[in-house]
JSON list of C-alpha atoms and ligand atoms in Angstrom, two decimals:
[
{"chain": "A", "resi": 1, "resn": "UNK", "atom": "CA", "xyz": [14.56, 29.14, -51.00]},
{"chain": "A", "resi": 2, "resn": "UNK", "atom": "CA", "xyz": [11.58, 28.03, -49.34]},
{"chain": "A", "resi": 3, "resn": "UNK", "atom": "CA", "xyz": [11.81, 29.77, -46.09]},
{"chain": "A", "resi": 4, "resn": "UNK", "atom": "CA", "xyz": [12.33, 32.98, -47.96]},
{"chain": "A", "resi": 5, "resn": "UNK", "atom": "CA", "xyz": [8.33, 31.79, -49.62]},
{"chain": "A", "resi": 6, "resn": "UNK", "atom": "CA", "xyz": [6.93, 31.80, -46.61]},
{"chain": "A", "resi": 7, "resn": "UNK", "atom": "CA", "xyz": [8.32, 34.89, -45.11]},
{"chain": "A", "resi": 8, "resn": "UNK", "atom": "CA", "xyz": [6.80, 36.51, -48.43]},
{"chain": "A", "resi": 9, "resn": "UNK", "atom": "CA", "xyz": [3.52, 35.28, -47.73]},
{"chain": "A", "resi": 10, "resn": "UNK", "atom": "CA", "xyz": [4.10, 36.76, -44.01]},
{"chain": "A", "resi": 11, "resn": "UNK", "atom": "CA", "xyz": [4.65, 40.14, -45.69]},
{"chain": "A", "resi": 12, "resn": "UNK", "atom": "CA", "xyz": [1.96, 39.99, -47.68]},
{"chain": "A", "resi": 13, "resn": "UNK", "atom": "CA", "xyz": [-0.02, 39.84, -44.63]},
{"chain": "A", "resi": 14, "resn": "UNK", "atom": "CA", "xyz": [2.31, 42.38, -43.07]},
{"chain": "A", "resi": 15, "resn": "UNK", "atom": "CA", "xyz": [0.90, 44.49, -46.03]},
{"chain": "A", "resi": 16, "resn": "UNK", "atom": "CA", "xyz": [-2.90, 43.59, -45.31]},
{"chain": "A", "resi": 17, "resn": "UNK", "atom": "CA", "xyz": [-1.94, 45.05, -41.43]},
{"chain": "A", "resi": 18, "resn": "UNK", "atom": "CA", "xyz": [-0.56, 47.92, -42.91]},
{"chain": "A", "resi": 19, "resn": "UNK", "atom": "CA", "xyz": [-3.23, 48.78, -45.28]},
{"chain": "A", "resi": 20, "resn": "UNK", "atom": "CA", "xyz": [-5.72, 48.57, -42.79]},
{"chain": "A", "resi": 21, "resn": "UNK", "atom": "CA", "xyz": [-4.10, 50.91, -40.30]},
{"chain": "A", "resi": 22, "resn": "UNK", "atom": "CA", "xyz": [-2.25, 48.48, -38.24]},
{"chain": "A", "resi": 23, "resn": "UNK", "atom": "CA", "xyz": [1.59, 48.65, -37.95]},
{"chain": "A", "resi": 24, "resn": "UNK", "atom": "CA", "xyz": [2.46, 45.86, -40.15]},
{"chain": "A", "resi": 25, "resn": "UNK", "atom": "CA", "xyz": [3.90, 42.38, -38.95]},
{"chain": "A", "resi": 26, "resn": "UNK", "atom": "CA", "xyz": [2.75, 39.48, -40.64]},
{"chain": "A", "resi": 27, "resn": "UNK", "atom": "CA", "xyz": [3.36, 35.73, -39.32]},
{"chain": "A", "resi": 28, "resn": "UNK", "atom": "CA", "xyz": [2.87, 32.17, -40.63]},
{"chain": "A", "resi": 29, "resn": "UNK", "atom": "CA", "xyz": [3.04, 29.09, -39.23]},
{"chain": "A", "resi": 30, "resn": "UNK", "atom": "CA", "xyz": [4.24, 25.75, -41.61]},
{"chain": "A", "resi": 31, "resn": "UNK", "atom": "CA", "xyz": [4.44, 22.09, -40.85]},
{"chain": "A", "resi": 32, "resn": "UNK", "atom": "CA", "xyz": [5.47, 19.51, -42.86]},
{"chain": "A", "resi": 33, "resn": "UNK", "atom": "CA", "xyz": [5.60, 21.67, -45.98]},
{"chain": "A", "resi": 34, "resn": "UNK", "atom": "CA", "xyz": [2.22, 22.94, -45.09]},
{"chain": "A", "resi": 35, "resn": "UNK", "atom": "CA", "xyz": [0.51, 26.28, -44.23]},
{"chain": "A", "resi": 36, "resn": "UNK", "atom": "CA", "xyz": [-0.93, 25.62, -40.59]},
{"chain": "A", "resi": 37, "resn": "UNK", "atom": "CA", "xyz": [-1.66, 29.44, -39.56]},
{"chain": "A", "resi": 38, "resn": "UNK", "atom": "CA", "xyz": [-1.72, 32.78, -40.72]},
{"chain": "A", "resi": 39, "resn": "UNK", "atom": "CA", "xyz": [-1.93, 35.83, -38.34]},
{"chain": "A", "resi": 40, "resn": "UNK", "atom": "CA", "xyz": [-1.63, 39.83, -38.80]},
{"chain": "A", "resi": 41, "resn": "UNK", "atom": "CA", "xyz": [-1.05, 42.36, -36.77]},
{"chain": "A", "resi": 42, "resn": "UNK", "atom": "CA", "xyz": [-4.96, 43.38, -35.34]},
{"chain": "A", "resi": 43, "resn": "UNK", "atom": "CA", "xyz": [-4.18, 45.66, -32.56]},
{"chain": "A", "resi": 44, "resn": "UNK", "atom": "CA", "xyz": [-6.00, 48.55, -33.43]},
{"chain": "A", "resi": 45, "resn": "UNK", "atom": "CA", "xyz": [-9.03, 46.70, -34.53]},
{"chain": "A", "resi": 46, "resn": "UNK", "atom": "CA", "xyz": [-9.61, 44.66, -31.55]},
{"chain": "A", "resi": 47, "resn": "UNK", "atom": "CA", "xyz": [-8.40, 46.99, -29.30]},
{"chain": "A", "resi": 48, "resn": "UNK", "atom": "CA", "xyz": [-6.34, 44.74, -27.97]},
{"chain": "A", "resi": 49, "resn": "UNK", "atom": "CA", "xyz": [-2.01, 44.86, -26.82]},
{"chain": "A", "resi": 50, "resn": "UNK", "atom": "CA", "xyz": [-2.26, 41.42, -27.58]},
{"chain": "A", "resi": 51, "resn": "UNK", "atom": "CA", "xyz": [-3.43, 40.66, -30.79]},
{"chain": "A", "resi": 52, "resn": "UNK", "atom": "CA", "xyz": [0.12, 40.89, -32.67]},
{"chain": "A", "resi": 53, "resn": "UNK", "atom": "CA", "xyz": [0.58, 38.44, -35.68]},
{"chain": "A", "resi": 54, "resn": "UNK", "atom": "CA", "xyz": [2.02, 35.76, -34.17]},
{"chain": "A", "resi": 55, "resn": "UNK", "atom": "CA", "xyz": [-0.52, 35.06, -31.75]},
{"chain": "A", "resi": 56, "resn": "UNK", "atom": "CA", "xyz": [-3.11, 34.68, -34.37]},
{"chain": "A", "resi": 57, "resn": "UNK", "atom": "CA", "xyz": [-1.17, 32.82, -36.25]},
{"chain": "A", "resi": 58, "resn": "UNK", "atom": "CA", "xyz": [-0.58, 30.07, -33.09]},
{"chain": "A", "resi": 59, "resn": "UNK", "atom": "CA", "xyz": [-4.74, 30.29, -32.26]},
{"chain": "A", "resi": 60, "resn": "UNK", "atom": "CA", "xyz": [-5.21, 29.09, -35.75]},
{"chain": "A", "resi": 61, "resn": "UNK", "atom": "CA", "xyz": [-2.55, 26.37, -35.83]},
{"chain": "A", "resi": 62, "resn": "UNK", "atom": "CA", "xyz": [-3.77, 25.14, -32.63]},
{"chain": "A", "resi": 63, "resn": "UNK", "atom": "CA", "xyz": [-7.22, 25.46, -33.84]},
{"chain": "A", "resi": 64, "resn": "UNK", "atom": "CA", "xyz": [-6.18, 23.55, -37.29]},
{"chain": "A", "resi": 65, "resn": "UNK", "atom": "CA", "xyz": [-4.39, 21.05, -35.88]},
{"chain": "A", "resi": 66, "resn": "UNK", "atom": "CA", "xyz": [-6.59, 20.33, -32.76]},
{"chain": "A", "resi": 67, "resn": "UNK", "atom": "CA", "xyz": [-4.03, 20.98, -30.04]},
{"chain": "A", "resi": 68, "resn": "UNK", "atom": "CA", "xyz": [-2.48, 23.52, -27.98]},
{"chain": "A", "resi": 69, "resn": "UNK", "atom": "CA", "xyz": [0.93, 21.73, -29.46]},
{"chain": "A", "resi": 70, "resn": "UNK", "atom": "CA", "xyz": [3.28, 23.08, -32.36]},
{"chain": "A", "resi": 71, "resn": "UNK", "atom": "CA", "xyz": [5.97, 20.50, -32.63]},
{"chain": "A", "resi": 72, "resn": "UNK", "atom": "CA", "xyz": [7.17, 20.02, -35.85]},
{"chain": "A", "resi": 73, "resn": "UNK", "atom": "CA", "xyz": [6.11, 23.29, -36.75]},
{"chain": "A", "resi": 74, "resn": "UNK", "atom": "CA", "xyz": [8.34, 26.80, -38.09]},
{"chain": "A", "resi": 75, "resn": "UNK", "atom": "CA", "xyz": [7.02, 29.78, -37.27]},
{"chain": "A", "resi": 76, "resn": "UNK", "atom": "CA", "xyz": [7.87, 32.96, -39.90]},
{"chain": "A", "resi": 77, "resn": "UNK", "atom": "CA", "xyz": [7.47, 36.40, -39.16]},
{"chain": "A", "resi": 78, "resn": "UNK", "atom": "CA", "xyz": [8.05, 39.37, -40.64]},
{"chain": "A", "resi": 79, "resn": "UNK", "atom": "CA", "xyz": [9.08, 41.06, -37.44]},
{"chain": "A", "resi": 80, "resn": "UNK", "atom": "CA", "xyz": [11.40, 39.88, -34.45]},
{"chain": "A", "resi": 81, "resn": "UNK", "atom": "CA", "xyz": [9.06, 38.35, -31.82]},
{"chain": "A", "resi": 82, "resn": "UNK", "atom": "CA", "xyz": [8.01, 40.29, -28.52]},
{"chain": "A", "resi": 83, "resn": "UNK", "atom": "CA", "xyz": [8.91, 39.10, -25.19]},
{"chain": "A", "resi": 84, "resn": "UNK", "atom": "CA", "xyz": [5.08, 37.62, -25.18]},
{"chain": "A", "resi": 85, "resn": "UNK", "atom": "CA", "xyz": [4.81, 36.33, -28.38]},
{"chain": "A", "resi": 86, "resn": "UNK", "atom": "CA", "xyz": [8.28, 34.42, -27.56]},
{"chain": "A", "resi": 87, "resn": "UNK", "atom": "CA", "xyz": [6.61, 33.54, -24.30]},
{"chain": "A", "resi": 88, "resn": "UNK", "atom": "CA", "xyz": [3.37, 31.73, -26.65]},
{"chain": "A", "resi": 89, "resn": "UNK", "atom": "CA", "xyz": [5.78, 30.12, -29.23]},
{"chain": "A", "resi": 90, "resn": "UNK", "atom": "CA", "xyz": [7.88, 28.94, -25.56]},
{"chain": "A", "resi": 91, "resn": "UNK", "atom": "CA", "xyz": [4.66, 27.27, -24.31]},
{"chain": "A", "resi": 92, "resn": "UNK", "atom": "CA", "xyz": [3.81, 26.15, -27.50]},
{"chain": "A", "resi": 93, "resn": "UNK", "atom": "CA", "xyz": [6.24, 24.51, -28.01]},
{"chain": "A", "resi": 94, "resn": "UNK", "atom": "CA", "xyz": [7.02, 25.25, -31.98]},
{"chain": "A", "resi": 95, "resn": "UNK", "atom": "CA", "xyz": [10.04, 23.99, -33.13]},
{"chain": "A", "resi": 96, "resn": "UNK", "atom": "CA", "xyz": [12.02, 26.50, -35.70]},
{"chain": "A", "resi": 97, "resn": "UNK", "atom": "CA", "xyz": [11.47, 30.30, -35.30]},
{"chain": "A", "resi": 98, "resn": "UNK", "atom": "CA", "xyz": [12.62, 32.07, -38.23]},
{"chain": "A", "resi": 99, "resn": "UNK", "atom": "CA", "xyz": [12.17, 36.10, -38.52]},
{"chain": "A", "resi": 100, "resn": "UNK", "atom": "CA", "xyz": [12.75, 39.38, -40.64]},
{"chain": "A", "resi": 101, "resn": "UNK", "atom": "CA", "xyz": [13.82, 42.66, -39.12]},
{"chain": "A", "resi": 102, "resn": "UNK", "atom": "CA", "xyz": [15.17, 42.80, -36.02]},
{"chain": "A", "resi": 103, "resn": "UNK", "atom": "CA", "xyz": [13.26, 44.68, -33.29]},
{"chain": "A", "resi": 104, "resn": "UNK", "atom": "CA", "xyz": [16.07, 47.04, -30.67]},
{"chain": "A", "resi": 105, "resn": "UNK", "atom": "CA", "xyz": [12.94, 48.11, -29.00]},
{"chain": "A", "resi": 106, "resn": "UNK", "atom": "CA", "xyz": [10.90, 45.11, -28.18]},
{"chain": "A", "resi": 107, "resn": "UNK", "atom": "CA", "xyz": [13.05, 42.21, -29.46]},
{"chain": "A", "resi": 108, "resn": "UNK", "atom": "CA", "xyz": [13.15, 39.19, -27.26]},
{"chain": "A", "resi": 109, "resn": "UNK", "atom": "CA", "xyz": [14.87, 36.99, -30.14]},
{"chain": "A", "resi": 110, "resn": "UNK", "atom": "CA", "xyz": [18.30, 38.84, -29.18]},
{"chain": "A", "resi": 111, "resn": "UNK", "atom": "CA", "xyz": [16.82, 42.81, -29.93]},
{"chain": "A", "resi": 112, "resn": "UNK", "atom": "CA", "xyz": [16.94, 43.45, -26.42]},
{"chain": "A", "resi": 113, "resn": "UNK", "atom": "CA", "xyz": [17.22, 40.01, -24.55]},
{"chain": "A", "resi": 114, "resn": "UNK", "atom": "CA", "xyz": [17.04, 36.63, -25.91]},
{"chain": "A", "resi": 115, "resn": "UNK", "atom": "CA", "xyz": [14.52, 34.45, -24.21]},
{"chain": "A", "resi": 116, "resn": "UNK", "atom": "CA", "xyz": [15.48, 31.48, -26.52]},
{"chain": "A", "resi": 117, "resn": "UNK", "atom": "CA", "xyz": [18.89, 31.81, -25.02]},
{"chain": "A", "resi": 118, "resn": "UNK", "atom": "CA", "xyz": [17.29, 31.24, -21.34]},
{"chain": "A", "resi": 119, "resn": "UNK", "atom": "CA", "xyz": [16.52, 27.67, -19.56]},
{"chain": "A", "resi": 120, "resn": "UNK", "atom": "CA", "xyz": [13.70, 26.84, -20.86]},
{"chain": "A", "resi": 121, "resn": "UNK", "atom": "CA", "xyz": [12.46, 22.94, -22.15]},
{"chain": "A", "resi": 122, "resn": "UNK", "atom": "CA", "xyz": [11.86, 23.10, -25.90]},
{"chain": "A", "resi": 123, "resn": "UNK", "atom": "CA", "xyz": [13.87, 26.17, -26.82]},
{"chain": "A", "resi": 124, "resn": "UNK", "atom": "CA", "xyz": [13.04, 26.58, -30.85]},
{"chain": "A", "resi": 125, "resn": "UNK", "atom": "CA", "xyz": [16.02, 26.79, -33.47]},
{"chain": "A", "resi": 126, "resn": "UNK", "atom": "CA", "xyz": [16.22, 30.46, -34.30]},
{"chain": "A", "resi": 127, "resn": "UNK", "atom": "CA", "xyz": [17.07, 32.13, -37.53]},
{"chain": "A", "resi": 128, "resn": "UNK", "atom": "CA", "xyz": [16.82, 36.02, -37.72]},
{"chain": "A", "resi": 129, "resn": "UNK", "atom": "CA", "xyz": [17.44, 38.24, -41.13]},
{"chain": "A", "resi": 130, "resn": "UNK", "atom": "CA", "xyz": [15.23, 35.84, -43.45]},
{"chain": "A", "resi": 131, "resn": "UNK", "atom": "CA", "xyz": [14.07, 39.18, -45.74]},
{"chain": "A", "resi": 132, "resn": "UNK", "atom": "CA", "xyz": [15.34, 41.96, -43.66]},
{"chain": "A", "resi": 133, "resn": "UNK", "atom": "CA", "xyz": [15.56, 44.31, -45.87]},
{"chain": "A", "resi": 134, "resn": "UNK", "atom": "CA", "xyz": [12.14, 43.83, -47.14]},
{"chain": "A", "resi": 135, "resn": "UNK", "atom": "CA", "xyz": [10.61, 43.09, -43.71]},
{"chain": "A", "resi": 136, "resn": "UNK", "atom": "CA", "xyz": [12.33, 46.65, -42.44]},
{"chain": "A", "resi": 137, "resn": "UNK", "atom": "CA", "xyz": [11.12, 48.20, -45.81]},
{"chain": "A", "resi": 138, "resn": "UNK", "atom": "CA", "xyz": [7.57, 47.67, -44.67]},
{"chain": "A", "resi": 139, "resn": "UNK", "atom": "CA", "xyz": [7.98, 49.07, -41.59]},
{"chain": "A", "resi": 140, "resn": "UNK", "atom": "CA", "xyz": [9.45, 52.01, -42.44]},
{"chain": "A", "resi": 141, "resn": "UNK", "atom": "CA", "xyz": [7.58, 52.86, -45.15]},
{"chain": "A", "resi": 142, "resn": "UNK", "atom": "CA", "xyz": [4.28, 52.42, -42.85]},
{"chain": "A", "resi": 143, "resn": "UNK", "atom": "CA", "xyz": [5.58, 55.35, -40.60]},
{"chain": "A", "resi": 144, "resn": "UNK", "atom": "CA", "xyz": [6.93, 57.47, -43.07]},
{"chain": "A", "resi": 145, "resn": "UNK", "atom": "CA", "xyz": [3.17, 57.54, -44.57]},
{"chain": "A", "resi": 146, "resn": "UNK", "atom": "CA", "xyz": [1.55, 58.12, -40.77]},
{"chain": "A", "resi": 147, "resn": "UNK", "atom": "CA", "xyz": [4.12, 60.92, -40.21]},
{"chain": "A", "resi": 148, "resn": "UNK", "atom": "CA", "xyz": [3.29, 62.74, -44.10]},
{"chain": "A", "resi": 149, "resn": "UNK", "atom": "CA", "xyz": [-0.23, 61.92, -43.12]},
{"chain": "A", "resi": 150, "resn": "UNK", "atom": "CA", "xyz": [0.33, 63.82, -39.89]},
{"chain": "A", "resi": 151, "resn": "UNK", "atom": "CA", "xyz": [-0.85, 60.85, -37.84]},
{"chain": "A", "resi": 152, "resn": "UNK", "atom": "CA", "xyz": [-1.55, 60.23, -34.03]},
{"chain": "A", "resi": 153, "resn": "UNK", "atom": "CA", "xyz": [2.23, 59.35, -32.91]},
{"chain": "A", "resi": 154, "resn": "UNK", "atom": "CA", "xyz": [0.02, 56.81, -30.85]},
{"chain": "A", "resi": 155, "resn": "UNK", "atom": "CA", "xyz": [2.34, 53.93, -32.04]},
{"chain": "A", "resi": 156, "resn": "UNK", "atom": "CA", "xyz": [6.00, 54.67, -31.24]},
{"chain": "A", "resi": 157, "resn": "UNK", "atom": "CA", "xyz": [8.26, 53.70, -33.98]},
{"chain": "A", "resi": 158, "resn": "UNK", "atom": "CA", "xyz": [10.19, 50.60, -33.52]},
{"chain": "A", "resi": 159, "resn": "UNK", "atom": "CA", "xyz": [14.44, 51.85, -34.27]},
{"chain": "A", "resi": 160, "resn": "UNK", "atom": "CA", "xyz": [14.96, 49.52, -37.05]},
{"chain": "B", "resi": 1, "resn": "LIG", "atom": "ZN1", "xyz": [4.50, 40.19, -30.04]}
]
């Protein structure tokens, strides 16, 4: 099924992040049967609450395609989208969200509200549970290794 190819590519991102320390969410962003943007989860190596997947993923779309404007375009990631990153994919305006695990913590894709649900212009389509069990997988296997590794406990673990 080729929405369950690209949210395999988004884990294999999700993998990079996790290998490299971050907690790991993976995103990718298609149009017309085409890879547009990639993003991964960078927040520990810029420092920065704001660098989760999917907003890497929509800089380099918009940067790709030459406009702040992601009609036409699916978004896939491996982790139910934030309350900002559903605010980014709002004002950009991409068409089809589709994601992995669901997020009770942070979810704004239904986890714990549903901003698609809300009156906004250009709600996407949303589909949720594309790879679950592998999307959760990754997760949970990430913080089982920081807790046997005696990590910080800086990131609090999502409930999934
Ligand atoms: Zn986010």
């Amino acid at each position: 099924m080729e929405q369950e190819n690209y949210m395999r590519r988004a884990l294999t991102l999700a993998r990079e992040a996790g290998d490299a320390g971050e907690v790991p969410v993976g995103c990718v962003i298609v149009r017309d049967g085409k890879v547009v943007g990639e993003g991964r989860n960078r927040r520990e190596e810029l420092t920065s609450a704001a660098s989760h997947a999917e907003m890497e993923a929509i800089a380099a779309a918009n940067e790709r395609l030459g406009s702040w404007r992601l009609e036409g375009c699916a978004l896939y990631v491996t982790l139910e989208p934030c309350p900002m990153c559903a605010g980014a994919i709002l004002n950009a305006r991409v068409s089809k969200v589709f994601y992995g695990a669901r997020d009770p913590a942070f979810g704004a894709c239904g986890g714990v509200t549903n901003l698609f649900m809300e009156d906004f212009p250009n709600r996407p389509a949303l589909v949720g549970g594309v790879l679950a069990e592998e999307c959760r997988e990754v997760l949970r296997a990430f913080f089982q290794k920081l807790r046997n590794d005696g990590g910080t406990g800086e990131s609090p673990e999502p409930k999934i």
